[in-house]
mmCIF file of C-alpha atoms and ligand atoms in Angstrom:
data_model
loop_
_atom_site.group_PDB
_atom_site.id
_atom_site.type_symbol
_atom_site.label_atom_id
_atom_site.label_comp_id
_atom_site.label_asym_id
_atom_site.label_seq_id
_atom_site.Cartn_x
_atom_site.Cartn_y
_atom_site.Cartn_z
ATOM 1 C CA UNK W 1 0.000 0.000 0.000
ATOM 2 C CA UNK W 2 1.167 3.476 -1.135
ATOM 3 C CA UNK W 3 2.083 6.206 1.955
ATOM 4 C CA UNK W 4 -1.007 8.326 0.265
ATOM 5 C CA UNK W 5 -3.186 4.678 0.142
ATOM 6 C CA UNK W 6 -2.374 4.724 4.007
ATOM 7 C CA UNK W 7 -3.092 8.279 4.588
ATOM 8 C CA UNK W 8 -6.431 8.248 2.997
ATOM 9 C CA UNK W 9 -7.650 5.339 5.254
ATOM 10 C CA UNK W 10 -6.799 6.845 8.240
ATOM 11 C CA UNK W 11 -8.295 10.481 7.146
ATOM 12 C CA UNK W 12 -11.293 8.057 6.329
ATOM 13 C CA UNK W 13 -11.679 6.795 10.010
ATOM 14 C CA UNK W 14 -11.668 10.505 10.890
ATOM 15 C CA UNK W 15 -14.366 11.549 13.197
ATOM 16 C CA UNK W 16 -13.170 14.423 14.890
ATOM 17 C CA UNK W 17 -15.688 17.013 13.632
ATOM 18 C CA UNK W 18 -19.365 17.161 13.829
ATOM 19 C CA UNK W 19 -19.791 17.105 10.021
ATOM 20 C CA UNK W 20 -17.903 13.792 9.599
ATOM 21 C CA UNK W 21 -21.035 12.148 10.616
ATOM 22 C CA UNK W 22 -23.044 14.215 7.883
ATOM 23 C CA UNK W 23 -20.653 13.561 5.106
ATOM 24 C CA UNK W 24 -21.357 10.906 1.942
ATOM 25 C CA UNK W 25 -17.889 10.379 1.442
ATOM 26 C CA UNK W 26 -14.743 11.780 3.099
ATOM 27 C CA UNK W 27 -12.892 13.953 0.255
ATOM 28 C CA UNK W 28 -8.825 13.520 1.138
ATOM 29 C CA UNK W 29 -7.735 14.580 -2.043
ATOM 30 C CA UNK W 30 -6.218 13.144 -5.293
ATOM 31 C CA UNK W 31 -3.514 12.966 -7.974
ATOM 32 C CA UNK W 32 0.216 12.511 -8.814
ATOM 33 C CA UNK W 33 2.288 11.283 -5.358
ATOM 34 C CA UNK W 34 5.239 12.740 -7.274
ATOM 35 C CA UNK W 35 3.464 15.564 -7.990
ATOM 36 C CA UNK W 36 5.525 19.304 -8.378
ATOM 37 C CA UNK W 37 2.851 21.330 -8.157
ATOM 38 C CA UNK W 38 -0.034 20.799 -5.079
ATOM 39 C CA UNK W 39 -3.325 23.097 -5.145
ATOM 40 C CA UNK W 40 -4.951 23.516 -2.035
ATOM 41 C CA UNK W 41 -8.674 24.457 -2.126
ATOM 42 C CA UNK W 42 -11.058 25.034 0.909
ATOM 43 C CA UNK W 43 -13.639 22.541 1.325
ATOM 44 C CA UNK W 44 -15.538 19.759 -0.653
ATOM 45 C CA UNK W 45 -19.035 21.013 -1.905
ATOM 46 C CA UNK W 46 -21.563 18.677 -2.791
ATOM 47 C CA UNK W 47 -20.176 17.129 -6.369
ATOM 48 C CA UNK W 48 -17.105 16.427 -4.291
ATOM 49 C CA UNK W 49 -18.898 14.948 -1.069
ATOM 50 C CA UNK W 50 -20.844 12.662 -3.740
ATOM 51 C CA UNK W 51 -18.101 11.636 -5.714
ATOM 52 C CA UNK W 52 -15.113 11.466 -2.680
ATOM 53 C CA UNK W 53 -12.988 13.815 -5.099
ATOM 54 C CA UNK W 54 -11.596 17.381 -4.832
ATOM 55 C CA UNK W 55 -12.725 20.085 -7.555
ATOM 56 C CA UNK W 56 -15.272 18.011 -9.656
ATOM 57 C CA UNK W 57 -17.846 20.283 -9.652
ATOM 58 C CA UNK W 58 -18.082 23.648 -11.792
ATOM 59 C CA UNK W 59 -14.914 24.904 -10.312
ATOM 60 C CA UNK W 60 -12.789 21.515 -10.697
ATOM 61 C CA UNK W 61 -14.055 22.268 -14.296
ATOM 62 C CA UNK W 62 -12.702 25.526 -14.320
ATOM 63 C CA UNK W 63 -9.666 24.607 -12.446
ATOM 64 C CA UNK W 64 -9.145 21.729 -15.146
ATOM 65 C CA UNK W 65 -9.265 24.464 -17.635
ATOM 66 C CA UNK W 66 -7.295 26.707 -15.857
ATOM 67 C CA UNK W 67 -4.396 23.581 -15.718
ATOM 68 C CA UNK W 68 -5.223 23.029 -19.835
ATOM 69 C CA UNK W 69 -3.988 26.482 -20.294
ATOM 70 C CA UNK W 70 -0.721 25.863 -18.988
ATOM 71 C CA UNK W 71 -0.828 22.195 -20.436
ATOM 72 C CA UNK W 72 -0.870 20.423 -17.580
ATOM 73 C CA UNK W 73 -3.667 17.872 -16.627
ATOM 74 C CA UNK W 74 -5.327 16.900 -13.425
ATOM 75 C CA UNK W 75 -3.229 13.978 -12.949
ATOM 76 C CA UNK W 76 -0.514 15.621 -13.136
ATOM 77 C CA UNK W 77 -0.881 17.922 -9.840
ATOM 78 C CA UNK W 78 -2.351 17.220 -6.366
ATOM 79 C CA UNK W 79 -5.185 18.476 -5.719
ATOM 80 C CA UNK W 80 -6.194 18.801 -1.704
ATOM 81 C CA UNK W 81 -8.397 21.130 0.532
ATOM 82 C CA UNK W 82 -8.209 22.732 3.614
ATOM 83 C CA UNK W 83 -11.072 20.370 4.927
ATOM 84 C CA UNK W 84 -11.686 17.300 4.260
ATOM 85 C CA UNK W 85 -15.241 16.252 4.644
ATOM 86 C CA UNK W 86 -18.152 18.890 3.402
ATOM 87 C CA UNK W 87 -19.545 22.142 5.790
ATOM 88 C CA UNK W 88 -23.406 21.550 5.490
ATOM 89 C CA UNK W 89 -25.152 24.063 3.218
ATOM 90 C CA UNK W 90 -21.911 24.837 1.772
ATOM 91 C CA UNK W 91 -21.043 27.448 5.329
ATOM 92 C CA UNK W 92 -17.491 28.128 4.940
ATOM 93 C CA UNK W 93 -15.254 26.102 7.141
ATOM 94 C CA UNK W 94 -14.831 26.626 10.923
ATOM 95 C CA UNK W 95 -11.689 27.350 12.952
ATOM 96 C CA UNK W 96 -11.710 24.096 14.565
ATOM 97 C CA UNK W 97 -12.542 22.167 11.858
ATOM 98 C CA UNK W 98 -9.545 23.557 9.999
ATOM 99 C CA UNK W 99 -7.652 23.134 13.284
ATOM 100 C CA UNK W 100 -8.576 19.552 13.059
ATOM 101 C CA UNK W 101 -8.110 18.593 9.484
ATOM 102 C CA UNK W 102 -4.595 20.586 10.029
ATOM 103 C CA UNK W 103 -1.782 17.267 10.450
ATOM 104 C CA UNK W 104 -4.041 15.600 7.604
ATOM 105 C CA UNK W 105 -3.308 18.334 5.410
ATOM 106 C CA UNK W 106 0.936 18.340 6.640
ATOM 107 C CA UNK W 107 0.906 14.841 6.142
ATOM 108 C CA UNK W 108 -0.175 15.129 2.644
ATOM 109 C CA UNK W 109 2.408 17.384 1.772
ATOM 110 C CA UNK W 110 5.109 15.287 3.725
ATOM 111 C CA UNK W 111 4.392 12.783 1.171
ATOM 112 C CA UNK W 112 4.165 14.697 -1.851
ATOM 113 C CA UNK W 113 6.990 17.113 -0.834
ATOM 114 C CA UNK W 114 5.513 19.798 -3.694
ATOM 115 C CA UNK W 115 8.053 21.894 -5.240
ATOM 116 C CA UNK W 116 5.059 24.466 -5.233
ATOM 117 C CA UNK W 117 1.687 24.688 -3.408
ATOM 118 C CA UNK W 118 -0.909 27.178 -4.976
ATOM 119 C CA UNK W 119 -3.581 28.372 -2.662
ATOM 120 C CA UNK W 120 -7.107 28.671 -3.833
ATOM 121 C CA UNK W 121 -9.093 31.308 -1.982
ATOM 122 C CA UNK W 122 -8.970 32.879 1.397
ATOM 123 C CA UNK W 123 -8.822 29.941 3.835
ATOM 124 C CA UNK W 124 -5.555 28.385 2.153
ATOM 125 C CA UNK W 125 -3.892 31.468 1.463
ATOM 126 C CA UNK W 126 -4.474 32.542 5.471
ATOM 127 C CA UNK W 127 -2.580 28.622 6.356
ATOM 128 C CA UNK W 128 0.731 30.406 4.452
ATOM 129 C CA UNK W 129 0.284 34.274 3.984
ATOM 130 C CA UNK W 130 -1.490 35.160 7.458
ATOM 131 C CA UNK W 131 -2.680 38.467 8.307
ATOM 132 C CA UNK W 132 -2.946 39.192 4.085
ATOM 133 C CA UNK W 133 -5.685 40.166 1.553
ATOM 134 C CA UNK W 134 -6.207 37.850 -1.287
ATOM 135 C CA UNK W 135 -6.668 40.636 -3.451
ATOM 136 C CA UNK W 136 -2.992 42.828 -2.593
ATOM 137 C CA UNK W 137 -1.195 38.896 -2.678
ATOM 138 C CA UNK W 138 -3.025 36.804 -5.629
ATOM 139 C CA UNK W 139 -0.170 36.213 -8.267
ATOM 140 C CA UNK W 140 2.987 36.524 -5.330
ATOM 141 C CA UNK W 141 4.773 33.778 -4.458
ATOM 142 C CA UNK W 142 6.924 33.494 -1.073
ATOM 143 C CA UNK W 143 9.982 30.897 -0.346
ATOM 144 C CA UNK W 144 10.015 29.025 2.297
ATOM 145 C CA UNK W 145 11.821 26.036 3.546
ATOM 146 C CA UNK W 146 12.646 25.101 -0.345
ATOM 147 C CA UNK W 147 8.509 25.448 -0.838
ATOM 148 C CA UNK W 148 7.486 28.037 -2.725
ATOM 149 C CA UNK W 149 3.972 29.498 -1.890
ATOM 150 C CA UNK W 150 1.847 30.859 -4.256
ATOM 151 C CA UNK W 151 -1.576 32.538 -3.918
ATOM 152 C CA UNK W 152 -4.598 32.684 -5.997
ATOM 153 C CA UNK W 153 -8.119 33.447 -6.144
ATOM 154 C CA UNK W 154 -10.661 30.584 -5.903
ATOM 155 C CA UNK W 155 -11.969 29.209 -8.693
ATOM 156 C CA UNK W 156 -15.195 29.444 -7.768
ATOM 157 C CA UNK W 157 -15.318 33.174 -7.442
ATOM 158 C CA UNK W 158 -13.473 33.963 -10.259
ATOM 159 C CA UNK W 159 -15.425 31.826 -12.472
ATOM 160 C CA UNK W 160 -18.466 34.659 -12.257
ATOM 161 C CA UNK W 161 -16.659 37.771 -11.635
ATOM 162 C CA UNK W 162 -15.263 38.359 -15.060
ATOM 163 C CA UNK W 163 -12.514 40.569 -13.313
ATOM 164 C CA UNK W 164 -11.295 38.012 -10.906
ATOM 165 C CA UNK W 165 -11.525 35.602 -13.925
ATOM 166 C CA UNK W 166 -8.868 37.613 -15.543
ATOM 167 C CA UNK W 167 -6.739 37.495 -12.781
ATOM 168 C CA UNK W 168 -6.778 34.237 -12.197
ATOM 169 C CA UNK W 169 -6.211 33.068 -16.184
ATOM 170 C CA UNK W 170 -2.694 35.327 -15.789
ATOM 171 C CA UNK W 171 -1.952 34.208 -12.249
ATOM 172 C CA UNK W 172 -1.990 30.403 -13.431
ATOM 173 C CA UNK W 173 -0.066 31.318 -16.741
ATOM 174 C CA UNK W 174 2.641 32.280 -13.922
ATOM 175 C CA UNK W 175 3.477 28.672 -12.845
ATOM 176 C CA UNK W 176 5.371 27.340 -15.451
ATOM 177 C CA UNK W 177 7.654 29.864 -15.079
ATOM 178 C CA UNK W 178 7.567 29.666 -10.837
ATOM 179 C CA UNK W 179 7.961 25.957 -11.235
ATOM 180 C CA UNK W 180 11.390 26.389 -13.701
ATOM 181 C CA UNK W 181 12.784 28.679 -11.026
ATOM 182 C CA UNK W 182 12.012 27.056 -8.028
ATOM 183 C CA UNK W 183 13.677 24.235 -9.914
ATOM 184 C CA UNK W 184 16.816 25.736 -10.707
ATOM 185 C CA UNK W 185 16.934 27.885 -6.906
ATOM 186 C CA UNK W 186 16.759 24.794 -5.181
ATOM 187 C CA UNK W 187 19.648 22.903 -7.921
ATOM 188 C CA UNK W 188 21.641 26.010 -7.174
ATOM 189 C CA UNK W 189 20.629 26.744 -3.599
ATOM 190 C CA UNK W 190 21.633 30.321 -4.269
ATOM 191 C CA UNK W 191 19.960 32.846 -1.362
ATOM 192 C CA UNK W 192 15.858 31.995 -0.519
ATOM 193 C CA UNK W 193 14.721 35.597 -1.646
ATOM 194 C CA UNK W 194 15.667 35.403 -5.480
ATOM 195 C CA UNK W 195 12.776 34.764 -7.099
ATOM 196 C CA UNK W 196 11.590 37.634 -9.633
ATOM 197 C CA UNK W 197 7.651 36.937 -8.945
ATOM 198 C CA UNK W 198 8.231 36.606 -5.231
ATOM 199 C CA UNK W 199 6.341 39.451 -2.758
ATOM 200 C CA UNK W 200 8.629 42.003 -1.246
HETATM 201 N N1 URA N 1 -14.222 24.096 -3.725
HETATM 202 C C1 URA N 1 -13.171 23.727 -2.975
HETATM 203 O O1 URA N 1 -12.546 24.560 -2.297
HETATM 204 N N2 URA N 1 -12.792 22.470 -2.990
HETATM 205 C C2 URA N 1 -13.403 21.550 -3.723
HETATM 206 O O2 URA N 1 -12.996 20.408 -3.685
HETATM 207 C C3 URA N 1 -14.503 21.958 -4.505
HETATM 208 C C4 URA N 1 -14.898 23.224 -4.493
#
């Protein structure tokens, strides 16, 4: 059995949070092990409590359009969210619950060891830039601990805000790019603060 294989059963047997007991199917996330780049959404909504997989409703759609325009495909990333099991009624996700689903989350990325994690929306962004607004940060990246960070907007509120939209079609044409330097930063190990993209 694969680490992840492991990891998924025990995030299944999970039953720390109230809305464990009103999920259909725990949603632990899916996609390459070896994976470069990890996205990191907020919380399954009801496609993904149905199916048991991140981003399959009309955001994973966008977000799988979003990854076509930098030719990369779902299987080719990990794709993960800040909580694994679904907030009734869609409610966005509490502190405790996000407190809870926290060492799932690390142990994901122990595993994967990204060379870059994107955050989708607010609640991921706050795990690595906290204290900043998504709209001053979308499109920075931040090194850290041979990670690099990078923020977006989610999916799902860019996909009706036609001005978010554009931000977040040239934030995710930034990648590529990120993902070539972090490459050669960490070959090189020059200084952590070199990257052109990267916040002040
Ligand atoms: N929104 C999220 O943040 N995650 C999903 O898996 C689906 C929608």
């Amino acid at each position: 059995m694969s680490a992840l294989t492991d990891l998924y059963q025990q995030i299944g047997g999970c039953f720390k949070c109230e809305i464990a007991r009103s999920r259909c199917q725990v949603v632990p996330g899916e996609g390459a092990e070896n994976a470069e780049i990890m996205f990191i959404g907020e919380a399954p909504g009801w496609h993904e409590d149905q199916q048991g997989r991140p981003f399959v409703g009309p955001a994973g759609q966008f977000l799988e359009q979003l990854l076509a325009s930098i030719n990369l495909k779902r299987s080719q990333v990990y794709i993960a969210n800040v909580i694994k099991c679904r907030p009734p009624e869609n409610r966005d996700p509490l502190p405790t619950e996000i407190q809870n689903c926290h060492a799932w989350l690390d142990a994901q990325i122990d595993i994967i060891k990204p060379k870059i994690i994107v955050t989708l929306g607010r609640y991921s962004m706050a795990r690595y830039f906290p204290g900043k607004s998504i709209s001053k940060i979308h499109g920075t990246a931040q090194k850290r601990d041979g990670v690099v960070y990078f923020a977006m907007y989610h999916p799902a509120a860019a996909l009706h805000q036609f001005s978010l939209r554009q931000d977040i079609e040239a934030d995710m044409k930034k990648i590529p790019s990120l993902l070539a330097e972090a490459k050669n930063i960490r070959e090189e190990k020059p200084p952590p603060q070199q990257l052109s993209m990267f916040e002040a």
